[in-house]
JSON list of C-alpha atoms and ligand atoms in Angstrom, two decimals:
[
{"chain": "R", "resi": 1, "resn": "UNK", "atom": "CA", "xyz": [7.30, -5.34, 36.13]},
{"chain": "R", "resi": 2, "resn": "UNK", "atom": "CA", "xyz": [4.62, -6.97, 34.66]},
{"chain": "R", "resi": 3, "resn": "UNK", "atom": "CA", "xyz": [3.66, -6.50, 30.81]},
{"chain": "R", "resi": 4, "resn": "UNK", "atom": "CA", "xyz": [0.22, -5.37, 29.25]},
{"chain": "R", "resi": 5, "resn": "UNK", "atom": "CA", "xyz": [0.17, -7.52, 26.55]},
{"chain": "R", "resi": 6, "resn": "UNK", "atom": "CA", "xyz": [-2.62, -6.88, 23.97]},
{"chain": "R", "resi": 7, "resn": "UNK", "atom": "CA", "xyz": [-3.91, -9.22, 21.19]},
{"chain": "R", "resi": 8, "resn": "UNK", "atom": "CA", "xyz": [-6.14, -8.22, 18.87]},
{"chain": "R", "resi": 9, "resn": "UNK", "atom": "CA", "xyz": [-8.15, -11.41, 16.59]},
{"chain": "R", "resi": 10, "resn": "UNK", "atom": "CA", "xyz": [-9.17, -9.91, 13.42]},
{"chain": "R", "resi": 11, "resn": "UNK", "atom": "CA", "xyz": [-11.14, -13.04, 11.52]},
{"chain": "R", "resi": 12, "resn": "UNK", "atom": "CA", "xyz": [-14.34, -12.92, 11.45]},
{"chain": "R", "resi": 13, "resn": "UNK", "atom": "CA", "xyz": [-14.30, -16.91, 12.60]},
{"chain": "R", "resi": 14, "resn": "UNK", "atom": "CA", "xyz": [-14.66, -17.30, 16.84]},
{"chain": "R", "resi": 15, "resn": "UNK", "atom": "CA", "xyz": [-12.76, -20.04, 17.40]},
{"chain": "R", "resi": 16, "resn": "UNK", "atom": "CA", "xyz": [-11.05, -20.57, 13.88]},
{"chain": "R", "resi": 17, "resn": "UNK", "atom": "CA", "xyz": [-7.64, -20.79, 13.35]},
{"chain": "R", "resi": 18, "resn": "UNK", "atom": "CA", "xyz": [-5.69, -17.20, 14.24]},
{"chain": "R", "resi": 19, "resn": "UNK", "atom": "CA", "xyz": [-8.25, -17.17, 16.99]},
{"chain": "R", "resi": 20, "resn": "UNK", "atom": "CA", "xyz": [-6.85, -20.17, 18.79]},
{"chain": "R", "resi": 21, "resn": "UNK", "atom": "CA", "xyz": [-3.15, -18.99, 18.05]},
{"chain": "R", "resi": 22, "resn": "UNK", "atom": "CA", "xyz": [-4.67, -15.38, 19.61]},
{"chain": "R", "resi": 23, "resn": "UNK", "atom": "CA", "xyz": [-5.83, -17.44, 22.83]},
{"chain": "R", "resi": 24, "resn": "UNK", "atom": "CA", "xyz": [-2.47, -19.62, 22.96]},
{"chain": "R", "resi": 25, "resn": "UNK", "atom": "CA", "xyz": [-0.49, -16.37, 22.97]},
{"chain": "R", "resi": 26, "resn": "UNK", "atom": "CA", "xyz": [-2.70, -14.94, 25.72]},
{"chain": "R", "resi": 27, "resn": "UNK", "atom": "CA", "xyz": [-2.36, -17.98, 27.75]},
{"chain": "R", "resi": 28, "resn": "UNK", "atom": "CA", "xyz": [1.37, -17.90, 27.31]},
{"chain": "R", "resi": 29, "resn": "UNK", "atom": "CA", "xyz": [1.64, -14.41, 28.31]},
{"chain": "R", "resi": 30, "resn": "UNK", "atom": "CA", "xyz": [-0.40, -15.30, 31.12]},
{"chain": "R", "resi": 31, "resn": "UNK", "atom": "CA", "xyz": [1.79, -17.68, 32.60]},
{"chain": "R", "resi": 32, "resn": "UNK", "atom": "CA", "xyz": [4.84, -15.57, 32.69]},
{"chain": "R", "resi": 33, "resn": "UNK", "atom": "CA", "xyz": [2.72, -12.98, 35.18]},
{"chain": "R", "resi": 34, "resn": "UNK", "atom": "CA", "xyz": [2.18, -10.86, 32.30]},
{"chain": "R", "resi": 35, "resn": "UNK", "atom": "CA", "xyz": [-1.16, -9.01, 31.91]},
{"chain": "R", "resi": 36, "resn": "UNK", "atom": "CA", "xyz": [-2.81, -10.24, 28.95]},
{"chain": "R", "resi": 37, "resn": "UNK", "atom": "CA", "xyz": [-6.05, -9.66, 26.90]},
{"chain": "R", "resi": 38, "resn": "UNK", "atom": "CA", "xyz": [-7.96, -10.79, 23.62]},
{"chain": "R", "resi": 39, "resn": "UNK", "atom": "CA", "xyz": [-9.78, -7.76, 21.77]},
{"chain": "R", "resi": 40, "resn": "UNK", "atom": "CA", "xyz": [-11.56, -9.40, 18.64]},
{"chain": "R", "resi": 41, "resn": "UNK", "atom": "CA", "xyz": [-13.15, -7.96, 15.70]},
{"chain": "R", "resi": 42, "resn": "UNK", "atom": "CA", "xyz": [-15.93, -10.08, 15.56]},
{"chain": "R", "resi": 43, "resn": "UNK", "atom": "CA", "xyz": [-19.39, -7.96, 16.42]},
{"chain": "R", "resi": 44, "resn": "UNK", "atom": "CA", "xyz": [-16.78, -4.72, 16.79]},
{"chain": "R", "resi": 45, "resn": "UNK", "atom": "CA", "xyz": [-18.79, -1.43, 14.24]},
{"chain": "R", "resi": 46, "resn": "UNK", "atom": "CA", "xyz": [-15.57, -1.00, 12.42]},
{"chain": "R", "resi": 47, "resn": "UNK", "atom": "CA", "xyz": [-15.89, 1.60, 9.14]},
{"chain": "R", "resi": 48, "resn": "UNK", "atom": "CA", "xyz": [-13.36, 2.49, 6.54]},
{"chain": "R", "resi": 49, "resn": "UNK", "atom": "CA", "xyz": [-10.75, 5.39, 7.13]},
{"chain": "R", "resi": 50, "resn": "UNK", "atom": "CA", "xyz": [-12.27, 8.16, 5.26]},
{"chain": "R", "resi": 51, "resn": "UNK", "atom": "CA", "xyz": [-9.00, 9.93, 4.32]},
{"chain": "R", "resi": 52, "resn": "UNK", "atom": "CA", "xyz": [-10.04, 13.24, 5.64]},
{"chain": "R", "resi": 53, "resn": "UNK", "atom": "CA", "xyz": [-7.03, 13.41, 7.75]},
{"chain": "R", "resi": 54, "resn": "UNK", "atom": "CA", "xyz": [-8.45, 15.47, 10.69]},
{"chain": "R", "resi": 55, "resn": "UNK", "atom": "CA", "xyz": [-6.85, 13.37, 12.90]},
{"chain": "R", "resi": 56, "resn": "UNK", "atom": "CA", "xyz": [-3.81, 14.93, 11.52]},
{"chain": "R", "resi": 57, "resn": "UNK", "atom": "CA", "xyz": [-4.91, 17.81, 13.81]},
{"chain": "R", "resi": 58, "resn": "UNK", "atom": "CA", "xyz": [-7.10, 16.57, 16.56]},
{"chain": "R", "resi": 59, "resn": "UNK", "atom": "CA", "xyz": [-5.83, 13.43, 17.27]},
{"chain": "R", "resi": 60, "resn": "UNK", "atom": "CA", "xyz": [-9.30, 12.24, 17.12]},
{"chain": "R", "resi": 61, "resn": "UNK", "atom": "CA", "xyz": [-11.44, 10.04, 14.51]},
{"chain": "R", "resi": 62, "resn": "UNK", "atom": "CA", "xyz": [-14.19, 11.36, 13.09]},
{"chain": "R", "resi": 63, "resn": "UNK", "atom": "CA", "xyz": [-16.27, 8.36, 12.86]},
{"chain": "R", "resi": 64, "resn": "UNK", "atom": "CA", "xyz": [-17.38, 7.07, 16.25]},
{"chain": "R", "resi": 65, "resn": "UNK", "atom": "CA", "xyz": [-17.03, 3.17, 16.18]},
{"chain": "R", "resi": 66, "resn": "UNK", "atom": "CA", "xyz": [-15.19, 1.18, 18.09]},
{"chain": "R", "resi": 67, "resn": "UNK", "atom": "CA", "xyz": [-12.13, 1.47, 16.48]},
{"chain": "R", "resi": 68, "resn": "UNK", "atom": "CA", "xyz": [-11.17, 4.44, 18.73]},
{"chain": "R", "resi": 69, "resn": "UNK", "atom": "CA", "xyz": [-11.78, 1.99, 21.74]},
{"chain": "R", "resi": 70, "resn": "UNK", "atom": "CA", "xyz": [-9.37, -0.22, 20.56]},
{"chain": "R", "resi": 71, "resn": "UNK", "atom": "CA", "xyz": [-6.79, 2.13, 19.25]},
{"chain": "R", "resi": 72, "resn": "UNK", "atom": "CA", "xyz": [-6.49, 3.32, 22.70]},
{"chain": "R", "resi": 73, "resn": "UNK", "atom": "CA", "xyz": [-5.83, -0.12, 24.15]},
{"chain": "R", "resi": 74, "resn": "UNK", "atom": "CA", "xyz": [-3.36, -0.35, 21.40]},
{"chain": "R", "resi": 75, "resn": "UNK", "atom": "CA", "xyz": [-1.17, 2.61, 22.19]},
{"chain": "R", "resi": 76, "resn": "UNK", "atom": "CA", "xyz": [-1.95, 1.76, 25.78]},
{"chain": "R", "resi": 77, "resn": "UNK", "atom": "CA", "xyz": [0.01, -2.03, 25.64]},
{"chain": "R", "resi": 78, "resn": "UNK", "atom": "CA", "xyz": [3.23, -3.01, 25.67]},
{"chain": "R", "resi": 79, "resn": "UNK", "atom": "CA", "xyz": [3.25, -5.46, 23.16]},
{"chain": "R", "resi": 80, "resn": "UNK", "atom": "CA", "xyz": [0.91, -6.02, 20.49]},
{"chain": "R", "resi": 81, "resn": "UNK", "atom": "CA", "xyz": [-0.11, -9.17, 18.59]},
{"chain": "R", "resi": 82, "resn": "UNK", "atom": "CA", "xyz": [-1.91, -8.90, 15.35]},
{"chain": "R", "resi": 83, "resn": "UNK", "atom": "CA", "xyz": [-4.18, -12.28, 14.96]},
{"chain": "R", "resi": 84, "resn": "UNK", "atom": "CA", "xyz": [-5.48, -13.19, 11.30]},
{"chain": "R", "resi": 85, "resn": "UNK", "atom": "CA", "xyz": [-6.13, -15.66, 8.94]},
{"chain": "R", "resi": 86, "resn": "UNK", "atom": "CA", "xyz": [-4.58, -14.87, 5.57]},
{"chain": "R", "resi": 87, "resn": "UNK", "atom": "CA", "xyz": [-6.49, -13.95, 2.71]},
{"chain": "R", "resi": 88, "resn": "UNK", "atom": "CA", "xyz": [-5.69, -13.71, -0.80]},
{"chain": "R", "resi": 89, "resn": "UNK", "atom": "CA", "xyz": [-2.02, -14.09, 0.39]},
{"chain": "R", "resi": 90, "resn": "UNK", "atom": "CA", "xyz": [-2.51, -10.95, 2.65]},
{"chain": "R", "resi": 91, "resn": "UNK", "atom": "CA", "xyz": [-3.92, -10.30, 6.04]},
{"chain": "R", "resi": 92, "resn": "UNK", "atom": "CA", "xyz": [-7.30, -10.18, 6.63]},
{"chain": "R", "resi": 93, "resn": "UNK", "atom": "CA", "xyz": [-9.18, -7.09, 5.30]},
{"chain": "R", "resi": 94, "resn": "UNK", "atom": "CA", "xyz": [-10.62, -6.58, 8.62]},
{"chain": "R", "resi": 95, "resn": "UNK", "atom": "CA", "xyz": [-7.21, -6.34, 10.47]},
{"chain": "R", "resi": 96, "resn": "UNK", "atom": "CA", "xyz": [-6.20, -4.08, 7.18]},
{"chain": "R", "resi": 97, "resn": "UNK", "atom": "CA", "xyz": [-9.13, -1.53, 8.09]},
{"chain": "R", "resi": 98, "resn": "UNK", "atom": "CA", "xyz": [-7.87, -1.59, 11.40]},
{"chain": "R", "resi": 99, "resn": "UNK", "atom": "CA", "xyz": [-4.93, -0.44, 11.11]},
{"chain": "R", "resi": 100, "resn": "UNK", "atom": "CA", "xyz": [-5.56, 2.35, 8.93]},
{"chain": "R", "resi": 101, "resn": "UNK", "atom": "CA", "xyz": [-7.93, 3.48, 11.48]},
{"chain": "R", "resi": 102, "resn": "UNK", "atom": "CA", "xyz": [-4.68, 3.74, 13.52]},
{"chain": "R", "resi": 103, "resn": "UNK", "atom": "CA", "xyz": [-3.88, 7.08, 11.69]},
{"chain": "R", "resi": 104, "resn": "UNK", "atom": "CA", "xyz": [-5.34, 8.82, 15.26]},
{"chain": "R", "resi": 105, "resn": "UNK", "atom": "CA", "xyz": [-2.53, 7.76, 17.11]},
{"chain": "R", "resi": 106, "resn": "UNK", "atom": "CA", "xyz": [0.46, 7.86, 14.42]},
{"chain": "R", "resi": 107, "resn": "UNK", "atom": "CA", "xyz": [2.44, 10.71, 16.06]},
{"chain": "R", "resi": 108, "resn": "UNK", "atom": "CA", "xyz": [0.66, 10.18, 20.12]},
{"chain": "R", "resi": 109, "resn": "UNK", "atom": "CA", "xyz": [3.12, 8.89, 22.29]},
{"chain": "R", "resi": 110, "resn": "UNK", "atom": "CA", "xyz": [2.14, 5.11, 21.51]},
{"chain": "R", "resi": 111, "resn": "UNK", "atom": "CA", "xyz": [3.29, 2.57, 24.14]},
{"chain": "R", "resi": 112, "resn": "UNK", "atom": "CA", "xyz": [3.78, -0.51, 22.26]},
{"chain": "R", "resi": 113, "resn": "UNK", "atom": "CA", "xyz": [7.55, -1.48, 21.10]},
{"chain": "R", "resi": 114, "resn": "UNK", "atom": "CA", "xyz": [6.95, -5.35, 20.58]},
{"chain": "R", "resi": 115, "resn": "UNK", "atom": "CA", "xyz": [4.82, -6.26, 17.91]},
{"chain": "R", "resi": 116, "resn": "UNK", "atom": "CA", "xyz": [3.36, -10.17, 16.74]},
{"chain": "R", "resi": 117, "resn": "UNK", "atom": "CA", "xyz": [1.67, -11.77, 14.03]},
{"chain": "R", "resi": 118, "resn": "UNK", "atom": "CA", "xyz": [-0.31, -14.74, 14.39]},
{"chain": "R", "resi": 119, "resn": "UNK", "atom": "CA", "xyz": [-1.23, -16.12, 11.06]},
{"chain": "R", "resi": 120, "resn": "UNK", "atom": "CA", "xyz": [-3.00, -19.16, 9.84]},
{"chain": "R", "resi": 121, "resn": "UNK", "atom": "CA", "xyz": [-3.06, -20.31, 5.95]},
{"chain": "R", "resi": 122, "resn": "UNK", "atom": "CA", "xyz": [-4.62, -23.29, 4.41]},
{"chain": "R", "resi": 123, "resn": "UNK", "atom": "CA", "xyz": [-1.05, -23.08, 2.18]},
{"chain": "R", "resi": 124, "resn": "UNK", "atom": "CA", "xyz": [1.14, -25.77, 3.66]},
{"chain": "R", "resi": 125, "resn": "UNK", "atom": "CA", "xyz": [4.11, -23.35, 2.53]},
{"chain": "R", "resi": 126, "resn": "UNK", "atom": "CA", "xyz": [5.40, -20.94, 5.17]},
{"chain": "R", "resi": 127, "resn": "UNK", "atom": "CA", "xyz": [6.30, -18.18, 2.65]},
{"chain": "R", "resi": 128, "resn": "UNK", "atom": "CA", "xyz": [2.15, -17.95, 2.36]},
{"chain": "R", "resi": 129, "resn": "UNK", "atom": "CA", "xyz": [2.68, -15.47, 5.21]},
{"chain": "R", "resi": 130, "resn": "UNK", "atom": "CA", "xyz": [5.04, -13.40, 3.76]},
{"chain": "R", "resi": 131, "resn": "UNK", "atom": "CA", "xyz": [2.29, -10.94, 2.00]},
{"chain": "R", "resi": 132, "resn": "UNK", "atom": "CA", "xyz": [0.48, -10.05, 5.41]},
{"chain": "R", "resi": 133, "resn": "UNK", "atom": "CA", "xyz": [4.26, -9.94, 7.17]},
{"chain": "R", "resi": 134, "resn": "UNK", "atom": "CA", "xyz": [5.18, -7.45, 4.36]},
{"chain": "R", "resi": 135, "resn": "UNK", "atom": "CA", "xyz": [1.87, -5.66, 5.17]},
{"chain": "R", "resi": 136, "resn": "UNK", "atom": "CA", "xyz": [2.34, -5.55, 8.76]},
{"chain": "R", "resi": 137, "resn": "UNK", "atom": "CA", "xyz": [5.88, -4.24, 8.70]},
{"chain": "R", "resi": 138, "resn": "UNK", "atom": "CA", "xyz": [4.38, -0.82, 6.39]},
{"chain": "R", "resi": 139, "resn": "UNK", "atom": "CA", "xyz": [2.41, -0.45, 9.30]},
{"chain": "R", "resi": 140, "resn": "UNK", "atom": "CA", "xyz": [5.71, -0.95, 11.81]},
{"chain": "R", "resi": 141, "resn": "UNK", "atom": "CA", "xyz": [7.47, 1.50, 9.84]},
{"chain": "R", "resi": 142, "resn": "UNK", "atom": "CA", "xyz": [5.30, 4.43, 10.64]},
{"chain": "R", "resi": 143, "resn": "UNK", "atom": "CA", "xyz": [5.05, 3.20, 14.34]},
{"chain": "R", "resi": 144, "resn": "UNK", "atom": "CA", "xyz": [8.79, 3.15, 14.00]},
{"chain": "R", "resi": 145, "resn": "UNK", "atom": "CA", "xyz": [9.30, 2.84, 17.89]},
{"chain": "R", "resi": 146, "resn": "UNK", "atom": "CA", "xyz": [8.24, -0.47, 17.29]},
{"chain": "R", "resi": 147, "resn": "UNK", "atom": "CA", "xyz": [9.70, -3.74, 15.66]},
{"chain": "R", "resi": 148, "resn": "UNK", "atom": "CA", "xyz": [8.04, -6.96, 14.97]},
{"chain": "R", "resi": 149, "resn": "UNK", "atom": "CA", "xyz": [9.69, -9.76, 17.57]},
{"chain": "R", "resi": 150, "resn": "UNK", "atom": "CA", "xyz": [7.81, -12.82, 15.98]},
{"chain": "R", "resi": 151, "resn": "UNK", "atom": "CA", "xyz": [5.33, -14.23, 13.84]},
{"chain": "R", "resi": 152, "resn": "UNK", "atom": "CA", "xyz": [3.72, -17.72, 13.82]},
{"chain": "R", "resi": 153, "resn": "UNK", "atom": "CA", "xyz": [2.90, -18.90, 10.39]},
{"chain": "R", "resi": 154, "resn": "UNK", "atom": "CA", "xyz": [0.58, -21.33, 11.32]},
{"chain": "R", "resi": 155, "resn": "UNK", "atom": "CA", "xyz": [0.03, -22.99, 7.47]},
{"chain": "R", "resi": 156, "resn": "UNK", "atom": "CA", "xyz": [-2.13, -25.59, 6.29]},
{"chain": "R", "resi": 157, "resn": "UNK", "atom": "CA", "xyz": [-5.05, -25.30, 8.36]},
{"chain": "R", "resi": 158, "resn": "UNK", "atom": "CA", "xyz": [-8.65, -24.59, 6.24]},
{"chain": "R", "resi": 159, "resn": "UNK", "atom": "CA", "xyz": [-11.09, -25.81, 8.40]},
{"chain": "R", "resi": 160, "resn": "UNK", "atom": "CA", "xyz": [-12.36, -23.53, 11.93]},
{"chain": "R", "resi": 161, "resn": "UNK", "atom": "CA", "xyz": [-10.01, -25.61, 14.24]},
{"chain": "R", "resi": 162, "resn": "UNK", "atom": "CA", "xyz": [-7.85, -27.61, 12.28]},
{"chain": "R", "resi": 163, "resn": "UNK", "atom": "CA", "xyz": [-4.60, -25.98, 13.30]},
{"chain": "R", "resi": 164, "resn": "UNK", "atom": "CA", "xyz": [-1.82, -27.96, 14.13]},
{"chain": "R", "resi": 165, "resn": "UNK", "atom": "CA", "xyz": [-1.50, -27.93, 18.21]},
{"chain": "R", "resi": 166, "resn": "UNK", "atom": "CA", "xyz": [2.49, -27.23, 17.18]},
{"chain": "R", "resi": 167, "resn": "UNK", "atom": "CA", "xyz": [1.23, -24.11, 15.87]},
{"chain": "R", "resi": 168, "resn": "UNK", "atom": "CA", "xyz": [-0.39, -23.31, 19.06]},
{"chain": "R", "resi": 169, "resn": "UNK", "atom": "CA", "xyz": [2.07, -24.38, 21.40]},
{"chain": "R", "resi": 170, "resn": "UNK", "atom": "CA", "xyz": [4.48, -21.94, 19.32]},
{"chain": "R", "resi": 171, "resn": "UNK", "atom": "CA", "xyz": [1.94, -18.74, 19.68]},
{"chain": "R", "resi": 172, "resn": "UNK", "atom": "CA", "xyz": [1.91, -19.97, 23.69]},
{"chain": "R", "resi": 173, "resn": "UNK", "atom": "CA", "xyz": [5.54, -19.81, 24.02]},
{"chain": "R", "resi": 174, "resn": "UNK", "atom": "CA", "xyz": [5.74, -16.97, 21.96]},
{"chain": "R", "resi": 175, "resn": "UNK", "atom": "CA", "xyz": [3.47, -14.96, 24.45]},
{"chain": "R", "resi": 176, "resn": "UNK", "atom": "CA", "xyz": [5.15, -16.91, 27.34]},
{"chain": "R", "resi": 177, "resn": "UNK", "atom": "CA", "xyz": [8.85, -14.53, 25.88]},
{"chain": "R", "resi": 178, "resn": "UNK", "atom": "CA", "xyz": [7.01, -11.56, 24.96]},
{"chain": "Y", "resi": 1, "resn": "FMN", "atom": "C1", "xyz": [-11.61, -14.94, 1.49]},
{"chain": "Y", "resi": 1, "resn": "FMN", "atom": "C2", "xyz": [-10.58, -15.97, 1.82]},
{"chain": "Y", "resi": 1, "resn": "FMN", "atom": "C3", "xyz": [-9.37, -15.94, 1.18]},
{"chain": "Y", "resi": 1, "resn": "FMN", "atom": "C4", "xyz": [-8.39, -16.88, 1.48]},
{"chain": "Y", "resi": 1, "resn": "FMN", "atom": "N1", "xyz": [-7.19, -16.80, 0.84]},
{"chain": "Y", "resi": 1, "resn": "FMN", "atom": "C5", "xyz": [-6.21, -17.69, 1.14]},
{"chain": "Y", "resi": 1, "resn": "FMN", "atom": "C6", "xyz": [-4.95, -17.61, 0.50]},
{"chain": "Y", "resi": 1, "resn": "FMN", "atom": "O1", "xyz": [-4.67, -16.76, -0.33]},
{"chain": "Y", "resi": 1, "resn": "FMN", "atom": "N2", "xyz": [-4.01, -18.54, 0.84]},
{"chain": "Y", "resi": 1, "resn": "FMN", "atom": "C7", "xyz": [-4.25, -19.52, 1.76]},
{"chain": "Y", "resi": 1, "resn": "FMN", "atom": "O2", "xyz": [-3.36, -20.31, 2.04]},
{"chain": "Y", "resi": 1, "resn": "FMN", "atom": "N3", "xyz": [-5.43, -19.60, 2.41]},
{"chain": "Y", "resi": 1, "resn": "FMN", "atom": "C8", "xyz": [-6.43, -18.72, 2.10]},
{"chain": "Y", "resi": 1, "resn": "FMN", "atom": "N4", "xyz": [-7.65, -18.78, 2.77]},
{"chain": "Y", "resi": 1, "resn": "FMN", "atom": "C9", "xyz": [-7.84, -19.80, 3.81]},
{"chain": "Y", "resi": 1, "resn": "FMN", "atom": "C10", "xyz": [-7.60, -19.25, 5.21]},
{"chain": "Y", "resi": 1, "resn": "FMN", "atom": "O3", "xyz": [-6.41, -18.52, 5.30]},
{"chain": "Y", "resi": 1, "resn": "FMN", "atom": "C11", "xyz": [-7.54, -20.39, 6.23]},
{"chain": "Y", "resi": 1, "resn": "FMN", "atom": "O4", "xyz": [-8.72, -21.15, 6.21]},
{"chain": "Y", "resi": 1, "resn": "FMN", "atom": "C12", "xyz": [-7.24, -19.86, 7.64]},
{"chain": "Y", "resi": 1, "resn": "FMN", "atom": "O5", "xyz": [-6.85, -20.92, 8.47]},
{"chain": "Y", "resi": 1, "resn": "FMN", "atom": "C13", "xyz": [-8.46, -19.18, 8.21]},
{"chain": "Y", "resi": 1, "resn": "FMN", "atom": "O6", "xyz": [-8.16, -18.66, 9.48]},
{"chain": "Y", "resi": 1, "resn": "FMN", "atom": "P1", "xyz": [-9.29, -18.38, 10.56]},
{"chain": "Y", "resi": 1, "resn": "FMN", "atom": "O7", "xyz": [-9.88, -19.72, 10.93]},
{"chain": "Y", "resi": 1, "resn": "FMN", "atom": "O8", "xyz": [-8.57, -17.74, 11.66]},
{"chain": "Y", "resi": 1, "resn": "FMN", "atom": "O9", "xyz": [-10.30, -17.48, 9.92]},
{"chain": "Y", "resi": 1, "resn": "FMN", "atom": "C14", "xyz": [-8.65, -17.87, 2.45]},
{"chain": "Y", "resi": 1, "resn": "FMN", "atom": "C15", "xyz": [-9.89, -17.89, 3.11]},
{"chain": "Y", "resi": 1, "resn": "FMN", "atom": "C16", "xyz": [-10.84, -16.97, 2.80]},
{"chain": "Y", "resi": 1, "resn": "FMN", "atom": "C17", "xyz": [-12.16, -16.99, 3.52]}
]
C-alpha cells in the first residue's frame, strides 16, 4: 500500500541546500508510488511554545498559527523527514520551534514510525551533523513509536545550491527506500 511520506524544509533559504535534499527525497519517494509532499517553513506564522501546557489537556495549541496545520500532517504521515541546514552545529532554530510546537500531539495516536534528517553543513566533516542528529533523536524519544531510519549529512556546501549532486542523489534514494 502506498506510503504518505511527509517532508518538512525548515531553512529559511527556497532552494538552498536542505531544500534541494527535501525535493530529492520527495522525488525519490515519488518514484517508488509512494505519496509524497514538501511542507516548508518559509512564509509559515510559526510562534514559540509558550510552556503553558494546555495541550496537556486539550490536545489543542493555544496559539493559532500554522503550526497546528502542520502538526496534523505530521501525525497524519507515515514517514517523516526533517529538512535543515545546520546552525551553530545544531538544527535550524526554525525546525527547533517546530518541534516543540509538537507538544499537541505527544500522547495522540501519531502515525509516523520512520523518521529522516536531511542536513546540509558548510563543515566538510560529517560529524558536523551529529549536534542536530542528537537533537532530533530527544525529539524521537518522546515519539517513541518512532525511530530515525536515515540521515543525509550533506557537508560542505555554504552557498544556496552548492550541494554536492551525491548528496542529492543519496536523499533521492533515501526517499526511493522509505
Ligand atoms: C546562522 C548560521 C549558522 C551556521 N552555523 C554553521 C555551523 O555551525 N557549522 C557549519 O558547518 N555550517 C554552518 N552554517 C552554514 C550552513 O549550515 C550551510 O550554509 C548550509 O548549507 C545552509 O543550508 P540551507 O541552504 O539549506 O539553508 C551556518 C549558517 C548560518 C546562516
Amino acid at each position: 500500500m502506498a506510503k504518505k511520506v511527509l517532508v518538512v524544509s525548515t531553512s529559511p533559504r527556497k532552494g538552498g541546500n536542505s531544500d534541494l535534499l527535501a525535493d530529492a527525497f520527495v522525488k525519490g519517494a515519488q518514484s517508488a508510488g509512494n505519496s509524497a509532499e514538501k511542507v516548508s517553513l518559509i512564509g509559515a506564522k510559526l510562534e514559540f511554545c509558550r510552556g503553558c501546557l494546555a495541550c496537556q489537556h486539550t490536545g489543542k495549541c493555544v496559539i493559532h498559527d500554522d503550526a497546528s496545520r502542520i502538526m496534523e500532517k505530521i501525525a497524519g504521515a507515515d514517514v517523516v523527514a526533517f529538512a535543515t541546514p545546520v546552525y551553530f552545529y545544531e538544527m535550524c532554530g526554525q525546525m527547533k520551534t517546530l518541534l516543540d510546537r509538537s507538544n499537541p500531539i505527544f500522547g495522540s495516536d501519531y502515525k509516523f514510525r520512520d523518521v529522516y534528517l536531511l542536513a546540509s553543513s558548510a563543515d566538510a566533516d560529517s560529524s558536523a551533523m551529529d549536534g542536530a542528529v542528537s537533537g532530533l533523536n530527544g525529539w524521537i524519544a518522546c515519539f517513541d513509536k518512532s525511530s530515525l531510519k536515515g540521515v543525509v549529512r550533506g557537508t560542505g556546501a555554504t552557498a544556496a545550491g552548492e550541494i554536492s549532486k551525491k548528496f542529492i542523489d543519496e536523499a533521492f534514494s533515501l526517499g526511493k527506500k522509505a
